[in-house]
Structure formats: C-alpha cells, structure tokens
Amino acid sequence: MNHGPDDPSPEGLDSDELALRDLLQRTVQEIEPRDGTLDHLRKAVPARRARKRHAVVGMAAAALFVGTAIPALLHVSNSTGLLGADPSIAGHGSQAQGGAGQGKETEGGESTSGGSSGKAEDKGSGETKQDQKGKTAGTTTGASSGADPSASTAASAPVCTAEQLGSPTGTTDVPDSAGTVYGTFRITNVSSSGCTVTGPGTVVLTAQGAADSSKISTVRHVSGDAAASLPDPSLEVAQLLVQPGSAYDVKFAWVPSETCPTTDPGTETPTPDPTATEDTSTTDGSSTGGDTGTSTQLVTEDSTTDGSVLVTNTAEGGAPTVTATVSDACAGVVYWTGLLTAS
C-alpha cells in the first residue's frame, strides 16, 4: 500500500515526526561516551541508592526520637508539683522548670518556708484535752531564731535535747485594769550548735494557799478569747530553729474568774496584857493584894486570804522546767500560746 506524505507511518508517526526522528538520529549517531563513563555509572548508582537509604533511616530515627521525647517531657512537666513537696529541694525544682516557662509555685512554708502550709503543731506528751481543743490551724510550719530570725527559714537542724536547752526564765507583768496578768516563759539554746524545737512543751498549774485547784484550768490561746493581749495564733510556729545563744518564748495570761475570799473574824480574842502587874501597897503594916488584869484585842476590818497560782512550763524534751507565780489568784484560767520567736 502506498502512503501519501501526510499519511501516518506503520509506527503511527506522521511525516513531520519521522523527519524529526531521522534528524535526531543523524545528530547523535557519532556521539560516543567518554572513557570511564561506565565505571562511573557503576559506582555512582549504588552510592546514590545508599544515600537514599541513609536519608530514610535518618527520618525514621528522628520520628522515633520525637515520639519518645514528647511523652517524657509531659511526664516531667506534670511531676513539677512533687518537687515542691520538700522545701529543701523547692529551689532546684523551680530552676529545673524555669527554662521551660513553667510558672508553678512550690509549696512550703512558709513561700519556701514554711510557709504557710497550715500544719498543726506536734502534740506534747503532757498535753490535756483542753490544750488540744485550743489549737488553731493558723500555725506556720518553720521559723528560725537567731541573730536575724526569719519565718521563711525552714527548721532543718536536729531536734533539741534536754541538755541543749537551759537558762529558763519566767516573768509576769502587773495586772491590767481587768485583773488579767500576762507572763512569758523564755528558754535558751545553751549548746554550741543549732537545734530544732518541735513544740511549746506543757503548762501545769499548782494552787497555793487559798487558791482552789478545782477552779483553775489551762486552755490554749485562740483568736477572740479572753486573753486579748497575747500574740495572735498566726504568729506561732510548729517548729523553730534555735541558734546557739538564742531563745524561744511561750507566753501566757492569767484571767481571774473570782477574787480570793475574805475573812471576817467578828470575835473578841482575849490576850494577856503584858503591862499588867500586881499592885501591892502597905498601910499601917498591912498589905493588900492587887488584881491581875487582862485586855481584849478586836479585829474590826475584813482581810483577804492569801492565794496564788504557780504556772509551770516544761520544755518539749522534758527539761528544763520554769515557773512563774501569779499572786492574789484563787480561781481563773491560764491561756497559753505555742512556740514564738523570742521578742
């Protein structure tokens, strides 16, 4: 079959495409590869395949790293609050999370102190039920007593022993207009190293003279009670770091409920008159005997019976013990505080 100029060839190409193919074939007919081209291809092709494999392996390793690192970071971030549970490592916890922009605050007292965590003070072995009822929840956890006491310093020294505490003093003020007597117990760290006091100890009352032991009692000081001039319970601390030579205070107040009873003798008490002597006179040689006289002393005014109350504080470790005397006291209540930094 004859084909015209525009008829397609058996391969399906028209005349223009056939002419272009012939032109291209003649153009490259004499082109030959350079020497070493085959060796280059033998080396280049495997190298390119190896680079592709390395790239794929690197991408897989990166994806695996990201997949394991993100859960670990989330776990560390969520556990930040645990670091703040111990005031001694609160600073480290804040520093570790600071770079990640974490704004969490650490717990503790006090702001790093002991702050204020609301921890109730430890119970003393000699405390009564009334003592326990008087405790408040506003007690700070840690403080320091020294040259520059700071409530933000957590008590970290060992617990004070009886040998480390001494030089106790007990003082009382003059009664105020309502008859309330305020006093202070102060105990000093007489050792050469700091130690921690973990409670105010115990307070015991002893009736003297006309004081009625059934009408005297002790109560822990709380806000709004009758001892208005005692320090606010929020100033008390559950434990106190006492440096050598420094002291801590426990304050108290005697609030009378009754005055001491009075006595009215109302009776005549005959007493011999030491000035009476026998009167003897002689008249005309005779003598007469004189009478021995006695006189009577009367008590005309009422007098107040003598009564007092001894207020005794024993330190938490069982020693030392210090006593303050409240005079003209027969019935009433002693309100007393927890640990206070020495004022």
Short mmCIF file of C-alpha atoms in Angstrom, two decimals:
data_model
loop_
_atom_site.label_atom_id
_atom_site.label_comp_id
_atom_site.label_asym_id
_atom_site.label_seq_id
_atom_site.Cartn_x
_atom_site.Cartn_y
_atom_site.Cartn_z
CA MET A 1 0.00 0.00 0.00
CA ASN A 2 1.37 3.39 -0.91
CA HIS A 3 1.20 6.20 1.67
CA GLY A 4 0.92 9.84 0.94
CA PRO A 5 3.19 12.46 2.50
CA ASP A 6 0.70 13.13 5.26
CA ASP A 7 -0.33 9.55 5.88
CA PRO A 8 0.91 8.08 9.18
CA SER A 9 3.74 5.56 9.13
CA PRO A 10 3.31 1.99 10.31
CA GLU A 11 4.62 3.12 13.75
CA GLY A 12 1.81 5.70 13.92
CA LEU A 13 4.07 8.73 13.26
CA ASP A 14 3.25 11.36 10.69
CA SER A 15 5.76 12.72 8.17
CA ASP A 16 6.94 15.60 10.37
CA GLU A 17 7.64 13.31 13.31
CA LEU A 18 9.53 10.88 11.06
CA ALA A 19 11.66 13.69 9.68
CA LEU A 20 12.43 14.90 13.24
CA ARG A 21 13.37 11.41 14.34
CA ASP A 22 15.74 10.96 11.42
CA LEU A 23 17.32 14.33 12.18
CA LEU A 24 17.91 13.44 15.78
CA GLN A 25 19.33 10.04 14.93
CA ARG A 26 21.81 11.56 12.47
CA THR A 27 22.80 14.18 15.05
CA VAL A 28 23.71 11.70 17.77
CA GLN A 29 24.96 8.95 15.52
CA GLU A 30 28.58 9.83 16.01
CA ILE A 31 28.40 10.70 19.73
CA GLU A 32 30.25 8.22 21.94
CA PRO A 33 30.64 8.12 25.71
CA ARG A 34 33.87 9.25 27.29
CA ASP A 35 36.31 6.78 28.68
CA GLY A 36 35.42 5.63 32.19
CA THR A 37 31.75 6.57 31.91
CA LEU A 38 30.63 3.02 32.50
CA ASP A 39 32.80 2.66 35.60
CA HIS A 40 31.45 5.98 36.90
CA LEU A 41 27.88 4.80 36.50
CA ARG A 42 28.67 1.53 38.24
CA LYS A 43 29.90 3.45 41.27
CA ALA A 44 27.52 6.41 41.25
CA VAL A 45 24.29 4.45 41.07
CA PRO A 46 24.96 2.33 44.22
CA ALA A 47 26.21 5.44 46.06
CA ARG A 48 23.02 7.32 45.26
CA ARG A 49 20.94 4.38 46.43
CA ALA A 50 22.93 4.27 49.71
CA ARG A 51 22.33 7.99 50.29
CA LYS A 52 18.61 7.48 49.82
CA ARG A 53 18.64 4.60 52.31
CA HIS A 54 20.55 6.74 54.85
CA ALA A 55 18.07 9.56 54.44
CA VAL A 56 15.15 7.21 55.02
CA VAL A 57 16.83 5.68 58.10
CA GLY A 58 17.58 9.19 59.50
CA MET A 59 13.98 10.29 59.07
CA ALA A 60 12.75 7.15 60.83
CA ALA A 61 15.18 7.72 63.73
CA ALA A 62 14.04 11.35 64.06
CA ALA A 63 10.40 10.31 64.13
CA LEU A 64 11.16 7.70 66.81
CA PHE A 65 13.04 10.26 68.94
CA VAL A 66 10.20 12.76 68.75
CA GLY A 67 7.67 10.06 69.58
CA THR A 68 9.53 9.10 72.79
CA ALA A 69 10.71 12.57 73.87
CA ILE A 70 7.30 14.26 73.91
CA PRO A 71 5.70 11.83 76.48
CA ALA A 72 8.83 12.13 78.65
CA LEU A 73 8.61 15.94 78.63
CA LEU A 74 4.93 15.81 79.51
CA HIS A 75 5.66 13.45 82.41
CA VAL A 76 8.38 15.73 83.81
CA SER A 77 6.12 18.77 83.43
CA ASN A 78 3.25 17.10 85.28
CA SER A 79 5.52 15.99 88.13
CA THR A 80 6.70 19.52 88.93
CA GLY A 81 4.30 19.77 91.87
CA LEU A 82 6.02 16.80 93.54
CA LEU A 83 9.32 18.63 93.57
CA GLY A 84 7.76 21.40 95.65
CA ALA A 85 6.61 18.99 98.39
CA ASP A 86 10.03 19.17 100.08
CA PRO A 87 11.10 22.75 100.91
CA SER A 88 14.76 21.72 100.80
CA ILE A 89 14.56 20.96 97.06
CA ALA A 90 11.99 23.59 96.13
CA GLY A 91 14.67 25.85 94.66
CA HIS A 92 16.01 23.05 92.45
CA GLY A 93 12.54 22.23 91.22
CA SER A 94 11.89 25.84 90.25
CA GLN A 95 15.23 26.13 88.49
CA ALA A 96 14.73 22.91 86.53
CA GLN A 97 11.36 24.03 85.22
CA GLY A 98 12.19 27.71 84.81
CA GLY A 99 13.72 27.24 81.35
CA ALA A 100 10.50 25.71 80.06
CA GLY A 101 8.49 28.72 81.21
CA GLN A 102 6.72 26.83 83.98
CA GLY A 103 5.09 29.28 86.39
CA LYS A 104 4.18 26.81 89.10
CA GLU A 105 4.92 27.86 92.64
CA THR A 106 6.45 25.43 95.07
CA GLU A 107 4.70 24.56 98.30
CA GLY A 108 6.23 25.24 101.60
CA GLY A 109 6.19 27.43 104.20
CA GLU A 110 6.28 29.28 104.59
CA SER A 111 6.74 30.85 100.24
CA THR A 112 9.83 28.43 100.61
CA SER A 113 9.22 28.50 104.30
CA GLY A 114 7.46 27.07 105.64
CA GLY A 115 5.31 28.89 104.62
CA SER A 116 2.35 28.57 105.46
CA SER A 117 1.00 25.15 105.00
CA GLY A 118 -1.44 25.05 107.87
CA LYS A 119 0.36 22.22 109.58
CA ALA A 120 -0.83 21.74 113.17
CA GLU A 121 1.83 21.80 115.84
CA ASP A 122 3.03 18.46 117.28
CA LYS A 123 1.21 17.23 120.37
CA GLY A 124 3.21 17.24 123.57
CA SER A 125 3.13 14.11 125.70
CA GLY A 126 1.69 16.00 128.67
CA GLU A 127 -1.00 17.99 126.89
CA THR A 128 -4.55 17.77 128.21
CA LYS A 129 -7.74 17.56 126.18
CA GLN A 130 -8.33 21.25 126.81
CA ASP A 131 -4.89 22.03 125.39
CA GLN A 132 -5.69 20.12 122.22
CA LYS A 133 -9.05 21.87 121.82
CA GLY A 134 -7.35 25.25 121.95
CA LYS A 135 -5.05 24.61 118.99
CA THR A 136 -5.61 26.66 115.85
CA ALA A 137 -4.89 25.88 112.22
CA GLY A 138 -3.05 29.15 111.59
CA THR A 139 0.32 27.85 112.81
CA THR A 140 3.28 28.41 110.49
CA THR A 141 5.48 25.39 109.80
CA GLY A 142 9.05 26.58 110.12
CA ALA A 143 10.97 29.52 111.54
CA SER A 144 14.41 30.44 112.73
CA SER A 145 15.52 32.09 115.95
CA GLY A 146 18.93 33.71 115.79
CA ALA A 147 20.68 36.99 115.21
CA ASP A 148 18.20 37.69 112.41
CA PRO A 149 15.16 35.42 112.88
CA SER A 150 13.30 34.77 109.66
CA ALA A 151 9.99 32.93 109.36
CA SER A 152 10.98 31.79 105.87
CA THR A 153 13.84 29.65 107.15
CA ALA A 154 12.81 26.02 107.47
CA ALA A 155 13.91 24.26 110.63
CA SER A 156 16.38 21.65 109.44
CA ALA A 157 18.68 21.07 112.46
CA PRO A 158 18.28 18.04 114.78
CA VAL A 159 15.62 18.15 117.48
CA CYS A 160 16.76 19.92 120.67
CA THR A 161 17.65 17.65 123.58
CA ALA A 162 17.23 18.45 127.25
CA GLU A 163 20.99 19.06 127.52
CA GLN A 164 20.88 21.74 124.81
CA LEU A 165 18.15 23.86 126.43
CA GLY A 166 18.68 25.88 129.59
CA SER A 167 18.71 29.32 131.28
CA PRO A 168 14.90 29.30 131.66
CA THR A 169 13.18 32.45 132.91
CA GLY A 170 9.57 33.12 133.87
CA THR A 171 8.27 36.68 134.23
CA THR A 172 4.86 38.22 134.97
CA ASP A 173 3.54 41.73 134.41
CA VAL A 174 1.39 43.77 136.78
CA PRO A 175 -2.35 43.08 136.45
CA ASP A 176 -4.23 45.21 133.93
CA SER A 177 -7.47 47.04 134.64
CA ALA A 178 -9.45 43.80 134.36
CA GLY A 179 -7.09 41.93 136.68
CA THR A 180 -5.52 39.88 133.87
CA VAL A 181 -1.85 39.04 134.42
CA TYR A 182 0.37 38.40 131.36
CA GLY A 183 3.63 36.48 131.55
CA THR A 184 6.42 34.99 129.45
CA PHE A 185 8.49 31.82 129.62
CA ARG A 186 11.84 32.01 127.79
CA ILE A 187 14.21 29.08 127.21
CA THR A 188 17.65 29.43 125.59
CA ASN A 189 19.81 27.14 123.46
CA VAL A 190 22.90 26.83 125.67
CA SER A 191 24.74 24.44 123.36
CA SER A 192 27.27 25.25 120.64
CA SER A 193 25.09 24.09 117.73
CA GLY A 194 21.65 24.94 116.42
CA CYS A 195 18.72 22.67 117.12
CA THR A 196 15.01 22.48 116.36
CA VAL A 197 12.28 22.92 118.99
CA THR A 198 9.20 20.99 117.90
CA GLY A 199 6.59 22.28 120.37
CA PRO A 200 5.88 24.62 123.30
CA GLY A 201 6.02 21.83 125.86
CA THR A 202 3.44 21.55 128.64
CA VAL A 203 1.88 24.01 131.09
CA VAL A 204 0.79 22.87 134.55
CA LEU A 205 -0.90 24.88 137.34
CA THR A 206 -0.40 24.47 141.08
CA ALA A 207 -2.73 26.08 143.63
CA GLN A 208 -1.11 27.73 146.65
CA GLY A 209 -2.74 28.91 149.90
CA ALA A 210 -6.38 29.85 149.45
CA ALA A 211 -6.36 29.09 145.69
CA ASP A 212 -8.93 26.43 144.74
CA SER A 213 -7.40 23.79 142.46
CA SER A 214 -10.88 22.83 141.22
CA LYS A 215 -11.41 26.37 139.92
CA ILE A 216 -8.17 26.80 137.95
CA SER A 217 -7.51 25.40 134.46
CA THR A 218 -5.38 25.84 131.32
CA VAL A 219 -6.58 26.49 127.76
CA ARG A 220 -4.62 27.03 124.55
CA HIS A 221 -4.87 30.57 123.24
CA VAL A 222 -7.09 31.16 120.19
CA SER A 223 -8.22 34.30 118.41
CA GLY A 224 -11.04 36.09 120.20
CA ASP A 225 -10.56 34.53 123.66
CA ALA A 226 -10.32 36.44 126.92
CA ALA A 227 -6.52 36.90 126.66
CA ALA A 228 -6.73 39.60 124.02
CA SER A 229 -3.18 40.88 124.53
CA LEU A 230 -1.49 37.57 123.78
CA PRO A 231 0.13 37.33 120.31
CA ASP A 232 -2.18 36.26 117.50
CA PRO A 233 -2.07 32.48 116.93
CA SER A 234 -0.96 33.10 113.34
CA LEU A 235 2.45 34.16 114.75
CA GLU A 236 3.00 30.75 116.32
CA VAL A 237 5.21 28.19 114.57
CA ALA A 238 5.05 24.40 114.61
CA GLN A 239 8.83 24.10 114.84
CA LEU A 240 11.61 26.59 115.48
CA LEU A 241 15.30 26.52 114.57
CA VAL A 242 17.10 27.96 117.63
CA GLN A 243 20.69 29.04 117.06
CA PRO A 244 23.31 28.85 119.86
CA GLY A 245 22.66 31.60 122.41
CA SER A 246 19.18 32.33 121.02
CA ALA A 247 15.89 31.60 122.73
CA TYR A 248 12.21 30.93 122.14
CA ASP A 249 9.15 32.17 124.05
CA VAL A 250 5.91 30.71 125.34
CA LYS A 251 3.51 33.39 126.61
CA PHE A 252 0.57 33.02 128.98
CA ALA A 253 -2.20 35.07 130.58
CA TRP A 254 -3.98 34.56 133.91
CA VAL A 255 -7.64 35.62 133.62
CA PRO A 256 -9.32 35.52 137.06
CA SER A 257 -12.89 34.29 137.37
CA GLU A 258 -13.28 35.06 141.07
CA THR A 259 -11.47 37.12 143.66
CA CYS A 260 -9.89 35.49 146.65
CA PRO A 261 -12.32 35.07 149.62
CA THR A 262 -12.19 37.41 152.60
CA THR A 263 -12.27 36.56 156.31
CA ASP A 264 -14.32 38.39 158.98
CA PRO A 265 -13.19 37.30 162.44
CA GLY A 266 -16.06 39.14 164.23
CA THR A 267 -14.95 37.70 167.55
CA GLU A 268 -13.10 39.04 170.51
CA THR A 269 -9.78 37.39 171.16
CA PRO A 270 -8.69 37.81 174.76
CA THR A 271 -4.97 38.12 175.21
CA PRO A 272 -2.96 38.70 178.34
CA ASP A 273 -1.92 42.29 178.88
CA PRO A 274 1.85 42.17 179.16
CA THR A 275 1.81 45.50 181.03
CA ALA A 276 -0.42 44.29 183.88
CA THR A 277 1.48 43.83 187.19
CA GLU A 278 0.47 43.02 190.70
CA ASP A 279 -0.37 46.19 192.71
CA THR A 280 0.95 45.96 196.29
CA SER A 281 0.66 48.76 198.86
CA THR A 282 1.39 48.88 202.63
CA THR A 283 -0.69 50.87 205.07
CA ASP A 284 -0.26 50.66 208.74
CA GLY A 285 1.76 47.49 208.47
CA SER A 286 -0.87 45.66 206.45
CA SER A 287 -0.69 44.71 202.88
CA THR A 288 -3.41 44.12 200.27
CA GLY A 289 -3.05 42.05 197.02
CA GLY A 290 -3.70 43.72 193.68
CA ASP A 291 -5.78 42.07 190.83
CA THR A 292 -4.06 40.70 187.69
CA GLY A 293 -5.73 42.49 184.68
CA THR A 294 -6.23 41.34 181.02
CA SER A 295 -7.12 43.40 177.94
CA THR A 296 -9.08 42.41 174.74
CA GLN A 297 -7.90 42.96 171.06
CA LEU A 298 -10.59 43.24 168.36
CA VAL A 299 -10.19 42.67 164.63
CA THR A 300 -12.57 45.19 163.06
CA GLU A 301 -11.68 45.03 159.37
CA ASP A 302 -12.13 42.24 156.83
CA SER A 303 -8.91 40.77 155.37
CA THR A 304 -8.26 38.90 152.08
CA THR A 305 -6.92 35.38 152.32
CA ASP A 306 -3.55 34.74 150.72
CA GLY A 307 -3.77 32.70 147.49
CA SER A 308 -1.51 32.29 144.47
CA VAL A 309 -1.09 30.08 141.41
CA LEU A 310 2.19 28.63 140.17
CA VAL A 311 2.33 28.39 136.36
CA THR A 312 4.96 25.85 135.27
CA ASN A 313 6.22 25.28 131.72
CA THR A 314 8.27 22.19 130.82
CA ALA A 315 10.14 22.15 127.50
CA GLU A 316 9.22 19.60 124.83
CA GLY A 317 12.18 17.33 125.63
CA GLY A 318 11.22 17.10 129.33
CA ALA A 319 13.65 19.76 130.53
CA PRO A 320 14.21 22.44 131.58
CA THR A 321 11.25 23.50 133.73
CA VAL A 322 10.45 27.10 134.61
CA THR A 323 7.79 28.51 136.98
CA ALA A 324 6.13 31.90 137.28
CA THR A 325 3.98 32.92 140.27
CA VAL A 326 0.69 34.79 139.92
CA SER A 327 -0.10 36.44 143.23
CA ASP A 328 -3.56 37.15 144.64
CA ALA A 329 -5.01 34.42 142.43
CA CYS A 330 -7.52 31.87 143.64
CA ALA A 331 -9.75 30.98 140.65
CA GLY A 332 -9.35 31.53 136.94
CA VAL A 333 -7.99 30.29 133.60
CA VAL A 334 -4.48 30.35 132.15
CA TYR A 335 -4.38 30.87 128.37
CA TRP A 336 -1.03 29.96 126.78
CA THR A 337 0.50 30.15 123.32
CA GLY A 338 2.53 27.87 121.12
CA LEU A 339 6.13 28.46 120.00
CA LEU A 340 7.08 32.08 119.40
CA THR A 341 10.36 33.62 118.30
CA ALA A 342 11.92 35.48 121.22
CA SER A 343 10.85 39.11 121.14
#
